[in-house]
Coordinates of N, CA, C and O in Angstrom, one line a residue:
X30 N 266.5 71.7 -219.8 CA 267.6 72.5 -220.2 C 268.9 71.9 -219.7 O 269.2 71.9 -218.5
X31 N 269.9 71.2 -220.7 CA 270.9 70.8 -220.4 C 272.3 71.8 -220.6 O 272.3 72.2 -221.8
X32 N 273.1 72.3 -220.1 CA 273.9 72.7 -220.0 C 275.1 72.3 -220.5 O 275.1 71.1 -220.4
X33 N 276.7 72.7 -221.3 CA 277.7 72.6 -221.0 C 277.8 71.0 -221.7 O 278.8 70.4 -221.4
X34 N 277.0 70.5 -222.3 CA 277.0 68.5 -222.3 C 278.4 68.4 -224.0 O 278.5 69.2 -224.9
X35 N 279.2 67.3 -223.7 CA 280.0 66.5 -224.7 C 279.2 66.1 -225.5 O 278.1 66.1 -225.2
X36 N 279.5 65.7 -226.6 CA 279.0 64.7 -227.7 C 280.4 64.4 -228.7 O 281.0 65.2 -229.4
X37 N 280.5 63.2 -228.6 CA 281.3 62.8 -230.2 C 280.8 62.6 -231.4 O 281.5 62.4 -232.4
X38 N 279.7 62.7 -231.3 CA 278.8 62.6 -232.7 C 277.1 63.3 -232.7 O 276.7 64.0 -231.8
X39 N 276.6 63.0 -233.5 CA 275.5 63.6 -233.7 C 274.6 62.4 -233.5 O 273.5 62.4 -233.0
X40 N 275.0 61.6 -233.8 CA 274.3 60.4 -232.5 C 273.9 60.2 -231.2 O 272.9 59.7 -230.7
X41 N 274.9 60.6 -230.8 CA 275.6 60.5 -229.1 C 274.5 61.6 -228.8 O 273.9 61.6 -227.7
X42 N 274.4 62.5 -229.6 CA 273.5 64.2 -229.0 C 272.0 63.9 -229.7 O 271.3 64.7 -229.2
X43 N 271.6 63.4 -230.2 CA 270.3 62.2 -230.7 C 269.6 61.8 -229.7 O 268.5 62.0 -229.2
X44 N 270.7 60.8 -229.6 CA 270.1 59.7 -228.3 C 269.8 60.4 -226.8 O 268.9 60.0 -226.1
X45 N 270.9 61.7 -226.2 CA 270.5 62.0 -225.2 C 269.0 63.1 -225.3 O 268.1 63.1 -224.5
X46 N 269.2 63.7 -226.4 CA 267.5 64.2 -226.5 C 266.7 63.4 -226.1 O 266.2 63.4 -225.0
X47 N 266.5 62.3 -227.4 CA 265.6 61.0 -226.9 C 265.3 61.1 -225.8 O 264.3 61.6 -225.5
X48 N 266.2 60.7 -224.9 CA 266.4 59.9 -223.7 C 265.8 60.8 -222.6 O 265.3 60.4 -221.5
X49 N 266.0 62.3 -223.2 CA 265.6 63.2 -222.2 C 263.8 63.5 -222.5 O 262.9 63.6 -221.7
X50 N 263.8 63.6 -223.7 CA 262.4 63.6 -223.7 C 261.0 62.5 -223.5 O 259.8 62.7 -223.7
X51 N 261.8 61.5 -223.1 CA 260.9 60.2 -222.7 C 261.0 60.6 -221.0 O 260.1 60.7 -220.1
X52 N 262.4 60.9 -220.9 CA 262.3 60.6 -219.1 C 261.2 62.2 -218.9 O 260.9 62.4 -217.7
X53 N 260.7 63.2 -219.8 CA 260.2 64.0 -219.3 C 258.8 63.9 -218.9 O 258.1 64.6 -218.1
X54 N 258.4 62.2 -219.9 CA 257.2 61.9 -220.5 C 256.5 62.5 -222.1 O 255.4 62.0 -222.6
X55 N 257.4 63.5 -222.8 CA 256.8 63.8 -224.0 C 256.7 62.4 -225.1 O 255.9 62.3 -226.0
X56 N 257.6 61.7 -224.8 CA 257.4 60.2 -225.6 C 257.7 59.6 -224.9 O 257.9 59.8 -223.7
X57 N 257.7 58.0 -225.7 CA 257.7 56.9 -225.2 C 259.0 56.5 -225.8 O 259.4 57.2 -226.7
X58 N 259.7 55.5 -225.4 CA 261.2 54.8 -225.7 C 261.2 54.8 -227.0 O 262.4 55.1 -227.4
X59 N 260.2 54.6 -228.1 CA 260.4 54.1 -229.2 C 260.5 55.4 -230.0 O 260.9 55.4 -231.2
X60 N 260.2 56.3 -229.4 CA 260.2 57.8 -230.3 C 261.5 58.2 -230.8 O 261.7 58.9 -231.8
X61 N 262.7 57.6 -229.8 CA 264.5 58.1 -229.8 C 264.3 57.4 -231.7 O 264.7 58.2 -232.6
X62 N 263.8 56.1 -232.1 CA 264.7 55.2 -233.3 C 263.6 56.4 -234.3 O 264.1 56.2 -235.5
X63 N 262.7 57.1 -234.4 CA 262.1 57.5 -235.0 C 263.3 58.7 -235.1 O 264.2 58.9 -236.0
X64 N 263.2 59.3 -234.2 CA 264.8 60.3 -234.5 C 266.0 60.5 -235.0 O 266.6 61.5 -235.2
X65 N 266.2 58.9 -235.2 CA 267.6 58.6 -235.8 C 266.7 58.2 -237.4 O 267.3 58.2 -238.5
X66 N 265.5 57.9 -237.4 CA 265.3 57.1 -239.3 C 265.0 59.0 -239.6 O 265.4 59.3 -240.7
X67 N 264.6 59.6 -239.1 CA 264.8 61.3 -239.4 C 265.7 62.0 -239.8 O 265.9 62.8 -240.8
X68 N 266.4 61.6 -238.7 CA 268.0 62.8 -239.3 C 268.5 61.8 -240.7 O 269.1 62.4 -241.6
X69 N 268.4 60.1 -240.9 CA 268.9 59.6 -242.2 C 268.4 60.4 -243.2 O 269.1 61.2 -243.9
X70 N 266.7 60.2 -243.1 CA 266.1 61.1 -244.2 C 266.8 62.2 -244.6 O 267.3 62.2 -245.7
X71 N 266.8 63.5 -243.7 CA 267.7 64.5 -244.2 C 267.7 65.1 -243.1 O 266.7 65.1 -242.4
X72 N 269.5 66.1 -242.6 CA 269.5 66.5 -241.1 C 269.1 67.4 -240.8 O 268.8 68.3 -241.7
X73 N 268.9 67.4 -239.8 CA 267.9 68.5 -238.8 C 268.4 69.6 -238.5 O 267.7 70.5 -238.0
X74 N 269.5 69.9 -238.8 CA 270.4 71.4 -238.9 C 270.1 72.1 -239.6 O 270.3 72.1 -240.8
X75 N 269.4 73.2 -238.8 CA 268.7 74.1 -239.5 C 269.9 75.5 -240.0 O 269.7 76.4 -240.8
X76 N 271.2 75.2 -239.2 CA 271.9 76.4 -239.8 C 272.1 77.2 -238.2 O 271.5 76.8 -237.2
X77 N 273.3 78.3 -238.4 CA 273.5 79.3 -237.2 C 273.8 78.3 -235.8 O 273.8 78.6 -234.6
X78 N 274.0 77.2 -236.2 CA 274.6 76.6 -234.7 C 273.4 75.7 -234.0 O 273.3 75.1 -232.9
X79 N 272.5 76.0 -235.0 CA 271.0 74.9 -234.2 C 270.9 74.1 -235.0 O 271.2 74.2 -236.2
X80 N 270.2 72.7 -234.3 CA 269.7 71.6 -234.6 C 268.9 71.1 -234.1 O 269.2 70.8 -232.9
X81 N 267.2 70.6 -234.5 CA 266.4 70.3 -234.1 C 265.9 68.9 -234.6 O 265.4 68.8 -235.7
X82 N 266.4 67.7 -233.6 CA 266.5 66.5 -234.0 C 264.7 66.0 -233.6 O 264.3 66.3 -232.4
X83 N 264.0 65.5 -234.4 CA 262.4 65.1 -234.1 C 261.8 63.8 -235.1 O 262.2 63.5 -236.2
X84 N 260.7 62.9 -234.3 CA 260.7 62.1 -235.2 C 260.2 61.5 -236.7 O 259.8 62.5 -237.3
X85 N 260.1 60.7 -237.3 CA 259.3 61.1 -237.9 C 257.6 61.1 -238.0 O 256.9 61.1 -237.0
X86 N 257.2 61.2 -239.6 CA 255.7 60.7 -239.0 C 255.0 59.9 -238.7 O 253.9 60.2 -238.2
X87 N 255.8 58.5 -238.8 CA 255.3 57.7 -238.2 C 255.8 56.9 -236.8 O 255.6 55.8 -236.3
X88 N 256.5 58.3 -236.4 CA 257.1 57.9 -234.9 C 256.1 58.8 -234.1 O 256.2 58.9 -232.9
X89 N 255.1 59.4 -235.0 CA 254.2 60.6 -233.6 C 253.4 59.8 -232.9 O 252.8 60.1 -231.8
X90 N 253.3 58.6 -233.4 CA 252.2 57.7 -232.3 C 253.1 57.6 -230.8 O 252.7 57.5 -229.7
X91 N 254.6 57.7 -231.2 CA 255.0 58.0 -230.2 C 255.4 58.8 -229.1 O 256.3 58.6 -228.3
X92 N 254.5 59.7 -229.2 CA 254.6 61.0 -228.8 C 253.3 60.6 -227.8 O 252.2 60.1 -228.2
X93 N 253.8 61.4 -226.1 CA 252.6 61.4 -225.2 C 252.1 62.7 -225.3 O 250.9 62.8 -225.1
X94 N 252.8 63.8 -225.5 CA 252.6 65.2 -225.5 C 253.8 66.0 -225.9 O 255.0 65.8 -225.6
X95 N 253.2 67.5 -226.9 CA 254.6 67.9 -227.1 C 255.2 68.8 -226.3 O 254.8 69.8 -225.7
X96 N 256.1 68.3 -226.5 CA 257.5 69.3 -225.3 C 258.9 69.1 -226.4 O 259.0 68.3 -227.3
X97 N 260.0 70.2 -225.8 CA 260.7 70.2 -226.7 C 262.1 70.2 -225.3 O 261.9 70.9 -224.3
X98 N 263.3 69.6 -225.4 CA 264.7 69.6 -224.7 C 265.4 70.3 -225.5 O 265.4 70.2 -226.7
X99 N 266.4 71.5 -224.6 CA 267.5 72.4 -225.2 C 268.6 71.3 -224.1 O 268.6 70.8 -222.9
X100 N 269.8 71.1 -225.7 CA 270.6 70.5 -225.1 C 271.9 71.6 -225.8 O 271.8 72.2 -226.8
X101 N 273.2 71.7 -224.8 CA 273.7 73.1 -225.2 C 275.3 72.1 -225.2 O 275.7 71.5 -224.2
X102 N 275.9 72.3 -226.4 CA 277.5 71.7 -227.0 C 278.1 72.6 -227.4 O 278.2 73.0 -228.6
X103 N 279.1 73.6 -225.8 CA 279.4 74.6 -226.2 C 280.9 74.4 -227.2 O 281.8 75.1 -227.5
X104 N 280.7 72.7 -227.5 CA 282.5 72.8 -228.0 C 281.8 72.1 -230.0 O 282.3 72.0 -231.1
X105 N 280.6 72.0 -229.6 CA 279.8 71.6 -231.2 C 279.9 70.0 -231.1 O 280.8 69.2 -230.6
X106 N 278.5 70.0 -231.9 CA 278.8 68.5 -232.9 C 278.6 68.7 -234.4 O 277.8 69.6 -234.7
X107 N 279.1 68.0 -235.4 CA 279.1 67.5 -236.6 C 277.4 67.1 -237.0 O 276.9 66.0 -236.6
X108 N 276.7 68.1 -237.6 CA 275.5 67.6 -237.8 C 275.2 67.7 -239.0 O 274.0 67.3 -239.1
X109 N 275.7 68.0 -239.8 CA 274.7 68.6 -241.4 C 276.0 67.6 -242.1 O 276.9 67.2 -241.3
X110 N 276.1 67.4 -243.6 CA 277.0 67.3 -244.1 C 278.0 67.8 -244.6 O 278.7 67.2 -245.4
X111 N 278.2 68.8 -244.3 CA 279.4 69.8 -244.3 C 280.0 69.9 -243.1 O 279.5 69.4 -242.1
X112 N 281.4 70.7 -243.1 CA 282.0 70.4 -242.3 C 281.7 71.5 -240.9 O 281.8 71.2 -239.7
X113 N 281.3 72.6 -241.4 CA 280.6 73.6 -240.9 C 279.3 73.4 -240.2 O 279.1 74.1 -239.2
X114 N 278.6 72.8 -240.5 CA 277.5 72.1 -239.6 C 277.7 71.9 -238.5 O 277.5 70.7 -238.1
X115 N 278.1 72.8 -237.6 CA 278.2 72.1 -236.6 C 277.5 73.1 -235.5 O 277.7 74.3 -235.2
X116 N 276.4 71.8 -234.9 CA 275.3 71.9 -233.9 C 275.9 72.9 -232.5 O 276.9 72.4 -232.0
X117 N 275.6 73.7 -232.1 CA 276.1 73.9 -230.4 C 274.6 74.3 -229.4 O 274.5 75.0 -228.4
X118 N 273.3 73.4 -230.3 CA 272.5 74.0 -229.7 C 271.7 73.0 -229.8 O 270.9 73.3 -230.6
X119 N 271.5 71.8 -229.3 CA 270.8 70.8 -230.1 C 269.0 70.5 -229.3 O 268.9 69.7 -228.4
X120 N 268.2 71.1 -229.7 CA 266.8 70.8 -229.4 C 266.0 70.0 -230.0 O 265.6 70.0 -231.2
X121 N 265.6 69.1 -228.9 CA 264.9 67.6 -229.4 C 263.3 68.0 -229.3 O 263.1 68.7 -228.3
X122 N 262.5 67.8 -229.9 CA 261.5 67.9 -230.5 C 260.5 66.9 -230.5 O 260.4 66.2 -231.6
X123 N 259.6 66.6 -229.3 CA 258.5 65.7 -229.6 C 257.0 66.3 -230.0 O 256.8 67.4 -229.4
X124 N 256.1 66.0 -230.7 CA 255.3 66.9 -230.6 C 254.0 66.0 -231.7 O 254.2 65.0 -232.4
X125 N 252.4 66.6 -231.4 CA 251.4 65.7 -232.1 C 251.1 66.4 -232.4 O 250.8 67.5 -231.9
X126 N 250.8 65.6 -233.9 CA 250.4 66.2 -235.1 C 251.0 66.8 -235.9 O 251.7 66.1 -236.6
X127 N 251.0 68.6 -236.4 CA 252.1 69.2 -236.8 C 252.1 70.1 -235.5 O 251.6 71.3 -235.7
X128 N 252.5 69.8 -234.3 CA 252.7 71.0 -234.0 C 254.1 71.1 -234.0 O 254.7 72.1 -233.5
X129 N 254.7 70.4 -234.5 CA 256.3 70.4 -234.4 C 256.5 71.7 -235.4 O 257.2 72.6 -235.0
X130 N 255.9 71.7 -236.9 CA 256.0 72.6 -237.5 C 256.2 74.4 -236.6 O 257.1 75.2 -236.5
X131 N 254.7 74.4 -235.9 CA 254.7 76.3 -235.0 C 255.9 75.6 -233.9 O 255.7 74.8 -234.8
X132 N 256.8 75.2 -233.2 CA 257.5 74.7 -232.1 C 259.3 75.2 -232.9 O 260.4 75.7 -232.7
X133 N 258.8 74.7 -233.7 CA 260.6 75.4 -234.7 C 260.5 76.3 -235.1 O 261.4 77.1 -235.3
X134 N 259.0 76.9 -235.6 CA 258.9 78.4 -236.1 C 259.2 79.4 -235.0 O 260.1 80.1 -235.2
X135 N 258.5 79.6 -233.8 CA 258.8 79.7 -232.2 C 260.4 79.7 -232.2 O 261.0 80.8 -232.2
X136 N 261.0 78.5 -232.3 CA 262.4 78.6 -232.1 C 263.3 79.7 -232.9 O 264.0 80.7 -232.6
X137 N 262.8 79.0 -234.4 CA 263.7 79.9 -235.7 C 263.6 81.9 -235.2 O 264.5 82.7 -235.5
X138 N 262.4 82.1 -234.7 CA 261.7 83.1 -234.4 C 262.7 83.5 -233.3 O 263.0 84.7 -233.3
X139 N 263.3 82.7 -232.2 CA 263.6 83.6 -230.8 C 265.3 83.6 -231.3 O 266.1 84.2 -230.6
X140 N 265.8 82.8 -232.9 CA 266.6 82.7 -232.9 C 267.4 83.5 -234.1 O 268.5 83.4 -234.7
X141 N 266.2 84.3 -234.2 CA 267.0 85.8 -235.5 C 267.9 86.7 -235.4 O 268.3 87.5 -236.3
X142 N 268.4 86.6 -233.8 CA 269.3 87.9 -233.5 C 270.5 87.1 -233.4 O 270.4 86.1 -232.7
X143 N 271.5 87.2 -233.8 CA 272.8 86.3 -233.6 C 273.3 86.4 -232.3 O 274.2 85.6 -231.9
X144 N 272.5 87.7 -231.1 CA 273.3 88.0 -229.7 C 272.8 86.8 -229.3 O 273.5 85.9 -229.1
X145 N 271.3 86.7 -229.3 CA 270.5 85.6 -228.7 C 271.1 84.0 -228.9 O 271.0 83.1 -228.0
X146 N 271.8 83.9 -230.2 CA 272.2 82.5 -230.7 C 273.4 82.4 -229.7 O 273.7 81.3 -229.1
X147 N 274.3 83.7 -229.5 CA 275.6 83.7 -229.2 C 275.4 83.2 -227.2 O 276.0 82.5 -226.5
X148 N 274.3 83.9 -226.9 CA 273.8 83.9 -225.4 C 273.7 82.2 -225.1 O 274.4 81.4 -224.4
X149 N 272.3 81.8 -226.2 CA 272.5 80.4 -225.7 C 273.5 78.9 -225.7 O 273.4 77.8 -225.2
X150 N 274.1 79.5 -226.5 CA 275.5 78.6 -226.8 C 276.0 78.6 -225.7 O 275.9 77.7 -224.9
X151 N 276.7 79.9 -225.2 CA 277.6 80.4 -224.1 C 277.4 80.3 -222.8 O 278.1 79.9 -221.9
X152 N 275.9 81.0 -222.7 CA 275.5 80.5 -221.3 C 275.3 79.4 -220.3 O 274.7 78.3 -220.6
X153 N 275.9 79.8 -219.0 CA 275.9 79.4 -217.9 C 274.3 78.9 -217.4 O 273.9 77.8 -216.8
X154 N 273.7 80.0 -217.8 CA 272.2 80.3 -216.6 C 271.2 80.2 -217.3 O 270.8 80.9 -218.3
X155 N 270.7 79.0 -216.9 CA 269.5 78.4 -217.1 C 268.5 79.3 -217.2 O 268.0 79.4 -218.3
X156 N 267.9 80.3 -216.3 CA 267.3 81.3 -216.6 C 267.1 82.1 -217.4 O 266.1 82.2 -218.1
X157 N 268.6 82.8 -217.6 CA 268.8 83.3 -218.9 C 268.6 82.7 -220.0 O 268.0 83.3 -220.9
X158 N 268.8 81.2 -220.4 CA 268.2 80.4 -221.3 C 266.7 80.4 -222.3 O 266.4 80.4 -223.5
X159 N 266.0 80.2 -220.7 CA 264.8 80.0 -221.1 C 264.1 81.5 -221.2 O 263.0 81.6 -221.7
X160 N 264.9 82.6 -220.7 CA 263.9 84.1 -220.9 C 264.7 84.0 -222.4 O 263.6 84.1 -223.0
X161 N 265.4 83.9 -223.2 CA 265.9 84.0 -224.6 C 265.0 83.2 -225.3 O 264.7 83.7 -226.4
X162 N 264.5 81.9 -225.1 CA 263.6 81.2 -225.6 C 262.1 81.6 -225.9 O 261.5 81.4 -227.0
X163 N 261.7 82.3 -224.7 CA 260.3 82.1 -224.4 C 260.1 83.3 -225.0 O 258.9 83.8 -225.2

C-alpha cells in the first residue's frame, strides 16, 4: 500500500506498480513491459477514479504468484483517453491464470459505494485502506 505517491503520467504510475510488484515477488522484471503492451491494447481504467494496470497474456509466464499493489494519486493521473480519466487509485495486478479476472471483481466489488472510493483516494491510514479493501 503506497500512499500520497506523484505521477506525471500514466507511465510513471505503470512502472512504479511493476516495480513494486516484482520487489514483492508476485513477478519477475519482465512482467512491468507486459503492462505497458496492455494498457496500449486498451486502458485499464475502469472508471470512478480506479485503474487496474496488469499484464498481458502472454506476460503471465511472468507472474511468480498473484498479488495485487494499491498505489494512491491523491492529485490523479491521466489514464483513459478522455480527459476525465483520471486514475487516483492505481492497482497493479499480477496474477496466474485468470485469477486476475475474481481479483478486479473483488476490487470492482469493495468499490460500489462512492464513500469507500472517496476514503481510499483521501486516506492517510493504511489500515483504514486495507479494512475498505478486504
Amino acid at each position: 500500500m503506497h500512499l500520497g505517491l506523484k505521477a506525471n503520467n500514466k507511465q510513471e504510475a505503470i512502472q512504479f506498480a511493476g516495480e513494486q510488484l516484482v520487489k514483492l515477488g508476485y513477478a519477475e522484471p519482465a512482467y512491468i513491459q507486459g503492462m505497458f503492451d496492455r494498457e496500449k491494447l486498451v486502458t485499464t481504467y475502469l472508471g470512478e477514479s480506479i485503474a487496474v494496470p496488469h499484464g498481458t497474456i502472454e506476460a503471465k509466464e511472468s507472474v511468480i504468484k498473484t498479488g495485487i499493489v494499491v498505489c494512491q494519486y491523491s492529485e490523479g493521473v491521466l489514464f483513459g483517453d478522455d480527459e476525465d480519466d483520471i486514475a487516483k487509485l492505481v492497482i497493479g495486478i499480477a496474477a496466474k491464470n485468470d485469477e486476475h479476472i475474481s481479483v478486479i471483481t473483488t476490487i470492482t466489488n469493495a468499490l460500489d459505494d462512492p464513500d469507500a472510493i472517496e476514503a481510499l483516494i483521501n486516506s492517510k491510514d493504511v489500515q483504514k485502506v486495507l479494512s475498505i479493501l478486504s
